[in-house]
Structure formats: C-alpha cells, structure tokens
Coordinates of C-alpha atoms in Angstrom, one line a residue:
M252 CA 69.4 23.2 -57.6
K253 CA 69.4 23.6 -61.0
H254 CA 72.4 23.4 -62.7
D255 CA 72.9 26.5 -64.6
A256 CA 72.3 28.5 -60.9
L257 CA 76.1 28.3 -60.8
N258 CA 76.3 30.8 -63.2
L259 CA 75.1 33.3 -61.3
L260 CA 76.6 32.2 -58.0
A261 CA 80.0 32.5 -56.4
C262 CA 81.9 32.4 -53.3
P263 CA 80.2 34.1 -50.3
H264 CA 83.7 34.7 -49.3
C265 CA 86.5 35.3 -52.0
G266 CA 84.2 35.0 -55.3
A267 CA 85.4 32.3 -56.6
D268 CA 83.6 30.0 -58.9
L269 CA 81.8 26.7 -56.9
Q270 CA 81.5 23.5 -58.6
A271 CA 78.6 20.7 -57.7
V272 CA 78.8 17.7 -56.5
A273 CA 76.0 16.1 -55.9
T274 CA 74.7 12.8 -54.0
E275 CA 71.0 13.0 -55.1
V276 CA 69.5 13.9 -58.8
A277 CA 66.1 14.1 -59.6
E278 CA 64.5 15.4 -63.0
N279 CA 67.4 16.8 -63.6
E280 CA 68.3 19.1 -60.0
I281 CA 70.6 18.4 -57.3
L282 CA 68.4 17.8 -54.7
S283 CA 71.6 17.4 -51.9
G284 CA 75.4 17.1 -52.0
Q285 CA 77.8 20.1 -52.2
L286 CA 79.3 23.2 -54.4
R287 CA 82.9 23.6 -53.3
C288 CA 84.9 26.8 -53.8
M289 CA 87.2 26.5 -56.8
S290 CA 89.9 28.6 -54.9
G291 CA 89.6 26.5 -51.7
C292 CA 87.8 28.5 -49.5
G293 CA 85.7 25.2 -48.5
G294 CA 82.0 23.6 -49.6
Y295 CA 78.5 24.7 -48.9
P296 CA 76.5 21.9 -49.0
I297 CA 72.7 21.5 -51.1
E298 CA 69.7 20.9 -48.5
Q299 CA 66.2 20.3 -50.0
G300 CA 67.4 21.4 -53.4
V301 CA 68.0 24.6 -51.5
P302 CA 72.2 25.7 -52.1
R303 CA 73.0 27.1 -48.6
L304 CA 76.0 29.5 -48.8
L305 CA 75.6 30.5 -45.7
P306 CA 80.0 31.9 -44.5
E307 CA 79.7 30.0 -41.7
L308 CA 79.0 26.8 -43.3
A309 CA 82.6 26.6 -45.4
S310 CA 85.4 25.8 -43.2
R311 CA 87.7 28.4 -43.4
T312 CA 85.1 31.3 -41.9
Q313 CA 84.6 32.6 -38.2
S314 CA 81.0 33.0 -37.5
V315 CA 78.6 35.8 -38.3
G316 CA 77.6 36.5 -34.6
E317 CA 74.0 35.7 -32.7
C318 CA 72.4 39.0 -33.6
Q319 CA 72.1 37.1 -36.9
E320 CA 71.1 34.4 -36.1
Q321 CA 68.3 36.0 -34.2
A322 CA 67.1 37.5 -37.4
R323 CA 67.2 34.0 -39.5
R324 CA 64.9 32.8 -36.8
S325 CA 62.8 35.7 -36.5
F326 CA 62.3 35.4 -40.6
G327 CA 61.9 31.5 -40.7
A328 CA 59.3 31.4 -37.7
Q329 CA 56.9 34.8 -39.8
W330 CA 57.0 33.0 -42.8
E331 CA 56.7 29.4 -41.4
M332 CA 53.1 30.9 -40.7
Y333 CA 52.6 31.8 -44.6
E334 CA 50.2 29.8 -46.3
Y335 CA 50.6 29.7 -50.4
G336 CA 48.0 30.8 -51.9
N337 CA 47.1 33.9 -49.1
T338 CA 48.1 37.5 -49.6
T339 CA 51.0 39.0 -48.5
W340 CA 50.3 42.2 -46.7
G341 CA 46.8 42.3 -48.2
I342 CA 48.2 42.7 -51.7
T343 CA 47.4 39.7 -54.2
V344 CA 50.1 38.3 -56.3
D345 CA 48.7 39.8 -60.0
D346 CA 49.0 43.5 -57.9
R347 CA 52.3 42.9 -56.0
I348 CA 54.1 42.0 -59.1
R349 CA 52.1 45.6 -60.6
V350 CA 53.5 47.7 -58.2
A351 CA 57.1 46.0 -58.6
L352 CA 57.3 47.2 -62.0
H353 CA 55.7 50.9 -61.7
E354 CA 58.8 51.0 -58.9
L355 CA 61.5 49.4 -61.7
R356 CA 60.1 51.5 -64.1
W357 CA 59.4 48.1 -66.5
T358 CA 56.9 46.8 -68.5
E359 CA 56.3 43.2 -68.0
S360 CA 58.0 42.8 -71.2
D361 CA 61.3 44.0 -70.5
L362 CA 61.8 41.1 -67.9
A363 CA 62.1 38.4 -70.7
G364 CA 65.7 37.9 -70.8
K365 CA 66.3 39.8 -67.7
V366 CA 68.5 38.7 -64.9
I367 CA 67.0 39.7 -61.3
V368 CA 68.1 39.7 -57.8
D369 CA 65.5 39.0 -55.4
A370 CA 67.2 40.1 -52.2
G371 CA 65.1 39.4 -49.1
C372 CA 62.6 36.9 -51.1
G373 CA 60.5 35.7 -48.0
N374 CA 57.6 33.5 -49.1
G375 CA 58.9 33.9 -53.0
V376 CA 56.0 34.5 -54.3
L377 CA 57.2 38.0 -55.9
S378 CA 60.1 36.3 -57.1
K379 CA 57.6 32.9 -58.8
A380 CA 55.8 35.8 -60.6
L381 CA 59.1 37.6 -61.8
A382 CA 60.4 34.2 -63.3
D383 CA 56.8 33.6 -64.3
R384 CA 56.9 36.3 -67.0
G385 CA 60.8 35.5 -68.1
A386 CA 62.8 36.6 -66.2
T387 CA 66.2 34.4 -64.4
V388 CA 65.7 35.2 -60.8
V389 CA 67.7 34.5 -57.9
A390 CA 65.6 34.3 -54.8
L391 CA 67.9 35.1 -52.0
D392 CA 67.1 34.9 -48.2
L393 CA 69.0 34.5 -45.0
S394 CA 66.3 32.0 -43.4
E395 CA 64.6 29.0 -43.6
S396 CA 61.8 30.0 -45.6
V397 CA 63.7 29.4 -49.5
F398 CA 63.2 26.0 -48.6
R399 CA 59.5 26.1 -48.3
A400 CA 59.0 28.6 -51.0
E401 CA 61.6 25.7 -53.2
K402 CA 58.5 23.5 -52.8
Y403 CA 55.8 25.8 -53.3
C404 CA 57.0 28.2 -56.4
R405 CA 58.7 26.1 -59.0
S406 CA 59.6 28.2 -61.8
P407 CA 62.2 26.9 -64.6
G408 CA 63.8 30.7 -64.7
L409 CA 64.2 30.5 -60.7
H410 CA 66.9 30.0 -58.5
F411 CA 66.5 30.2 -54.0
V412 CA 69.3 30.7 -52.0
Q413 CA 70.8 30.8 -48.7
G414 CA 72.7 33.4 -48.4
N415 CA 74.0 36.8 -46.3
L416 CA 73.2 40.1 -47.7
F417 CA 76.6 41.3 -45.9
F418 CA 79.0 38.0 -47.7
P419 CA 76.2 38.2 -51.1
P420 CA 77.2 34.5 -53.1
L421 CA 76.6 36.3 -56.2
K422 CA 78.7 36.6 -59.0
A423 CA 79.8 40.0 -59.7
N424 CA 79.0 42.0 -63.3
V425 CA 76.5 39.8 -64.0
F426 CA 72.6 41.4 -63.0
A427 CA 70.4 43.4 -65.1
A428 CA 68.3 44.4 -61.8
I429 CA 68.8 44.3 -57.7
Y430 CA 64.7 44.4 -56.2
S431 CA 64.5 44.6 -52.6
C432 CA 61.4 45.7 -50.4
G433 CA 61.2 45.9 -46.3
V434 CA 64.9 44.2 -46.0
F435 CA 67.8 46.0 -45.4
H436 CA 67.0 47.8 -42.7
H437 CA 66.0 44.2 -41.0
T438 CA 70.1 43.4 -41.0
P439 CA 72.6 44.8 -38.1
D440 CA 74.0 47.7 -40.8
T441 CA 71.8 48.9 -43.9
R442 CA 74.1 50.8 -45.7
R443 CA 75.9 47.6 -45.4
S444 CA 73.3 45.6 -47.1
F445 CA 73.4 48.2 -49.9
D446 CA 76.4 48.4 -50.8
A447 CA 77.8 44.9 -51.0
L448 CA 75.3 43.8 -53.1
V449 CA 76.6 46.5 -56.2
P450 CA 79.1 44.9 -57.1
A451 CA 76.2 41.8 -58.6
L452 CA 74.8 44.3 -61.2
K453 CA 76.0 44.7 -65.0
Q454 CA 78.7 46.9 -65.9
D455 CA 75.9 49.3 -68.1
D456 CA 73.6 52.4 -67.9
V457 CA 70.5 50.2 -67.8
V458 CA 70.9 48.4 -64.3
R459 CA 68.7 49.4 -61.9
Y460 CA 68.6 49.1 -58.0
F461 CA 65.7 49.3 -56.6
V462 CA 65.6 49.5 -52.6
W463 CA 62.5 50.4 -50.0
L464 CA 62.9 51.3 -46.8
Y465 CA 61.7 52.2 -43.2
S466 CA 61.3 56.2 -43.2
K467 CA 62.1 57.8 -39.6
R468 CA 59.5 57.8 -37.0
S469 CA 57.7 60.5 -35.3
W470 CA 58.1 60.7 -31.6
L471 CA 54.2 59.7 -30.9
F472 CA 55.9 56.3 -32.7
N473 CA 59.2 56.5 -30.9
V474 CA 57.8 56.6 -26.9
T475 CA 54.8 54.2 -27.5
V476 CA 55.3 51.5 -30.0
E477 CA 59.3 51.3 -30.1
P478 CA 59.7 50.0 -26.3
L479 CA 56.7 47.4 -26.8
M480 CA 58.9 46.4 -29.9
R481 CA 62.4 46.2 -28.3
L482 CA 60.5 43.5 -25.6
T483 CA 59.3 41.3 -28.3
R484 CA 62.0 41.3 -29.8
R485 CA 63.1 39.1 -27.1
T486 CA 60.5 37.1 -26.9
P487 CA 60.8 33.2 -28.2
S488 CA 59.8 32.7 -31.7
W489 CA 57.6 29.7 -30.0
L490 CA 55.5 32.1 -27.7
L491 CA 55.3 34.9 -30.0
V492 CA 53.7 32.7 -33.0
P493 CA 50.6 32.0 -31.2
A494 CA 50.5 34.9 -29.7
C495 CA 50.0 36.9 -32.9
Q496 CA 47.9 34.2 -34.4
V497 CA 45.7 35.1 -30.3
L498 CA 46.2 39.2 -31.2
S499 CA 45.1 39.2 -34.7
P500 CA 41.4 39.3 -34.7
L501 CA 41.7 42.0 -32.1
V502 CA 44.3 43.5 -34.5
E503 CA 42.1 43.4 -37.5
A504 CA 38.9 44.3 -35.8
S505 CA 40.2 47.3 -34.8
S506 CA 42.2 48.3 -37.9
R507 CA 38.3 48.4 -39.9
L508 CA 36.9 50.3 -37.1
L509 CA 39.4 53.4 -37.4
T510 CA 38.9 53.1 -41.6
V511 CA 35.5 53.0 -41.3
L512 CA 36.0 56.2 -38.7
G513 CA 38.4 57.7 -41.2
L514 CA 41.3 57.8 -38.2
V515 CA 43.3 55.2 -40.2
Q516 CA 43.7 54.2 -44.1
Y517 CA 44.1 49.8 -43.9
A518 CA 43.2 47.3 -45.8
P519 CA 41.1 44.5 -45.1
R520 CA 43.3 41.1 -44.3
N521 CA 42.7 37.7 -43.6
L522 CA 43.6 36.9 -40.3
R523 CA 47.0 34.6 -41.0
D524 CA 47.8 37.4 -43.0
R525 CA 47.4 39.5 -40.1
A526 CA 49.1 37.6 -37.8
V527 CA 52.3 37.3 -40.6
Q528 CA 52.1 41.4 -40.3
L529 CA 52.5 41.8 -37.1
H530 CA 55.1 39.1 -36.5
D531 CA 57.0 41.4 -39.0
L532 CA 56.5 44.7 -36.8
L533 CA 57.0 42.6 -33.1
S534 CA 59.8 40.1 -34.4
P535 CA 63.0 41.5 -35.8
P536 CA 66.4 42.3 -33.7
F537 CA 67.3 45.0 -36.5
V538 CA 64.7 48.2 -37.5
W539 CA 66.3 50.4 -38.7
Y540 CA 64.8 54.5 -40.0
H541 CA 66.3 56.3 -42.9
S542 CA 65.1 59.5 -44.8
F543 CA 65.6 59.6 -48.6
E544 CA 68.5 61.9 -48.5
E545 CA 70.8 59.5 -46.6
A546 CA 70.0 56.9 -48.8
R547 CA 70.2 58.8 -51.8
H548 CA 74.0 59.5 -50.7
W549 CA 75.0 55.9 -50.2
A550 CA 73.4 55.4 -54.2
V551 CA 76.0 58.5 -54.8
Q552 CA 79.1 57.3 -53.3
Q553 CA 78.5 54.2 -55.5
G554 CA 78.9 55.6 -58.4
F555 CA 74.4 56.0 -59.6
R556 CA 73.6 59.3 -61.8
S557 CA 69.8 58.8 -61.8
V558 CA 68.7 58.0 -57.8
M559 CA 65.0 59.0 -57.8
R560 CA 62.5 58.9 -55.0
T561 CA 59.5 56.4 -55.9
P562 CA 56.4 58.0 -56.4
Y563 CA 53.0 56.0 -55.5
H564 CA 50.4 57.9 -57.8
V565 CA 49.9 57.6 -61.4
S566 CA 49.4 61.0 -62.6
G567 CA 46.8 62.3 -65.9
D568 CA 45.0 59.4 -66.5
D569 CA 45.1 55.9 -64.9
L570 CA 43.0 53.6 -67.6
N571 CA 44.3 50.6 -65.9
G572 CA 43.5 51.1 -62.6
L573 CA 47.2 51.3 -61.5
D574 CA 46.9 54.2 -59.0
K575 CA 43.9 52.5 -57.1
V576 CA 46.3 49.8 -56.7
L577 CA 49.4 51.7 -56.0
H578 CA 46.8 53.4 -53.0
K579 CA 46.2 50.6 -51.4
Y580 CA 49.5 48.8 -51.5
R581 CA 50.9 52.3 -49.3
T582 CA 47.8 51.4 -46.9
V583 CA 49.5 47.7 -46.5
C584 CA 53.1 49.7 -45.6
R585 CA 54.6 51.1 -43.2
P586 CA 55.9 54.4 -43.4
G587 CA 58.8 54.0 -45.8
F588 CA 59.9 55.7 -49.3
G589 CA 61.3 53.3 -52.3
M590 CA 64.3 54.3 -54.2
L591 CA 65.3 53.8 -57.5
C592 CA 68.9 53.9 -58.9
R593 CA 70.3 53.7 -62.5
D594 CA 72.9 55.0 -64.5
R595 CA 76.0 53.7 -63.0
E596 CA 79.4 55.1 -63.9
A597 CA 81.6 52.8 -65.5
G598 CA 84.2 51.1 -63.4
R599 CA 82.5 51.7 -60.5

C-alpha cells in the first residue's frame, strides 16, 4: 500500500481518517500492517500490500451476510482463471481504454491529474491503463482478485483496495470520476451500490459517474437460460471452474459457427478468456436487470442534471477506427446500457 492512499481512503463505517501502522515495509510501501480508524471503529488489515477495508474485519461490525460472501468467492474464482497478458472479454487493453474514454466523454489527455474510482475493478487491467495515462486510481473490489491485480498491475498512481460497495472506504468530496462497468447488478441491491458511491465525488459540475448495467431480458431468455443460471449459481467453484474450462471449446466453436451463419455476432476469443466469460455468466449469485429510465431516475434523485445513455457508435467520419472498436465491444457484452451522469447540484 502506498502511503498517499491515506489521502483517498476512509473508514467504511464512519468515514473517518485512517492511520497506518506498518509491520512490513518494502520500497516505501506497506506490505503488511493495519489501518486504524481515527474515530475508534476498529482496525483493518493490510495484506500483500492491499488494504482490506471490509466492514466485517473491524472489531465493531456485523457480518454482511452469506450472500455477499458467495459473491466474493464467485468473482475471486473467476479472476483466478484470468491469465495476465490475455484479452478481457475478447478486448485488448488498448481498445478497452478507448471504450472507457468514450463512455466518460474524455480524451486521453484529460486523464492527467484526475482522481478516479474503478468500482469493481476485477482483474485490474483497466485500472492500470487509466493510471498509466496519468490518473490516480482507487481500484476497488470485494473479491480476492485485488491481490493478484496488485502483483501484476503495478503503476505509481494505482491503489488496489478490497472493499464493499455498500460501505465504500472512500473519502468524501475527493474523486473526479467513478467508473463501474458491469458490477452493480451483481450486488444484492443495484441502486444501493449506485447511491453509496455518490458522496465520494467532488462538489463541482465537471464530475463523471459512469455505470454499465444489464438491461431487462426477453421472455425467451427468462424461460431458457435463467433456469440454468439459477442452478449453476449454487454450484461450488471447485466444480464450476473446471466445468467452464471443459465447456469453453464447445461454446467458442458454436459461437463462431453462428457468427458465420449470420445468426449472431460474436468476437472470437481464446479458450481461457471464454472460460472466464462462462463463469461470469453462470456463477454470480445476484443478477439484476434494469431499464435506462429506471437508472436515470436514481441519478436524478442524486442531483445529477445531465444523464445520458451512452451511444456505442460514432456519428460522421470515423478517422481513428473508434466505431469499429465500439462495435466489437458491443458484440462481447450481454444486452445492457451505459449511463453517464454529470453536472451534479451543489450541496447534494
């Protein structure tokens, strides 16, 4: 953990400042120790260079429940399969950062000096890409994926943190942007996750809050795939992970055939990436679906004056090939929508 992370992090219970007590330090970073709440809520461990700011780890907390523990285990197992250097959902790092900048309506030069939360960072690859381009990033995730990410995604302005979106361990009025892609709908309450992060944003009209959520599904999906998902969500990781690895060649071959026949559009993936995608489909204990109008209402209630649905296409001349990148990105995503919230009322 870098010492300047203390300028960004807070007690997930009360929002108070944290004090670091190190037991192992290397190259001016804390590898192990504790973060203590200055208001007395308790202490949170630092392990393998990652602060674990989960509310249940402090001495005065209640358990967050077995369902959230199941989600933590699910995504931990999923990203344990990921091979660093591989694509994520079939998308390269360079293309992924181009999509994220399009979603935030920023250029690459806009990242310099920005302080950003990557809420639900997963493998941490996008977090590193943002930090490598000049941003300071708090990469937050509930699962143990943050420990592998800390090892493989080092960057001077990047801080990996294990935390719960319902109790975000973030200082208020600090961050220029919150970015969360495909995460909130895998928590027990999508809106609660959305609302809980808002206080971390600065009180100005240039902040950005981007979320990507699953949209409401068709009746055909509900009567075919959804029953299977309800079954596999209860399957332990030690069984589901190898099952996804075994099934990935069949799923990939079928996807390519259906694409050739013109029935669907899927970007080709290698088998490890396909196995990760299968696990993401079949494992999460929570999967909620929303409409843009529903999510827009949440944003308006939080005081955002500008709420737009993200267009995944480029109008007019596309000199740098972004439209092709966006089209490929949409083919690897399940049906959903992006929403960018800006211009928040002062004092909210």
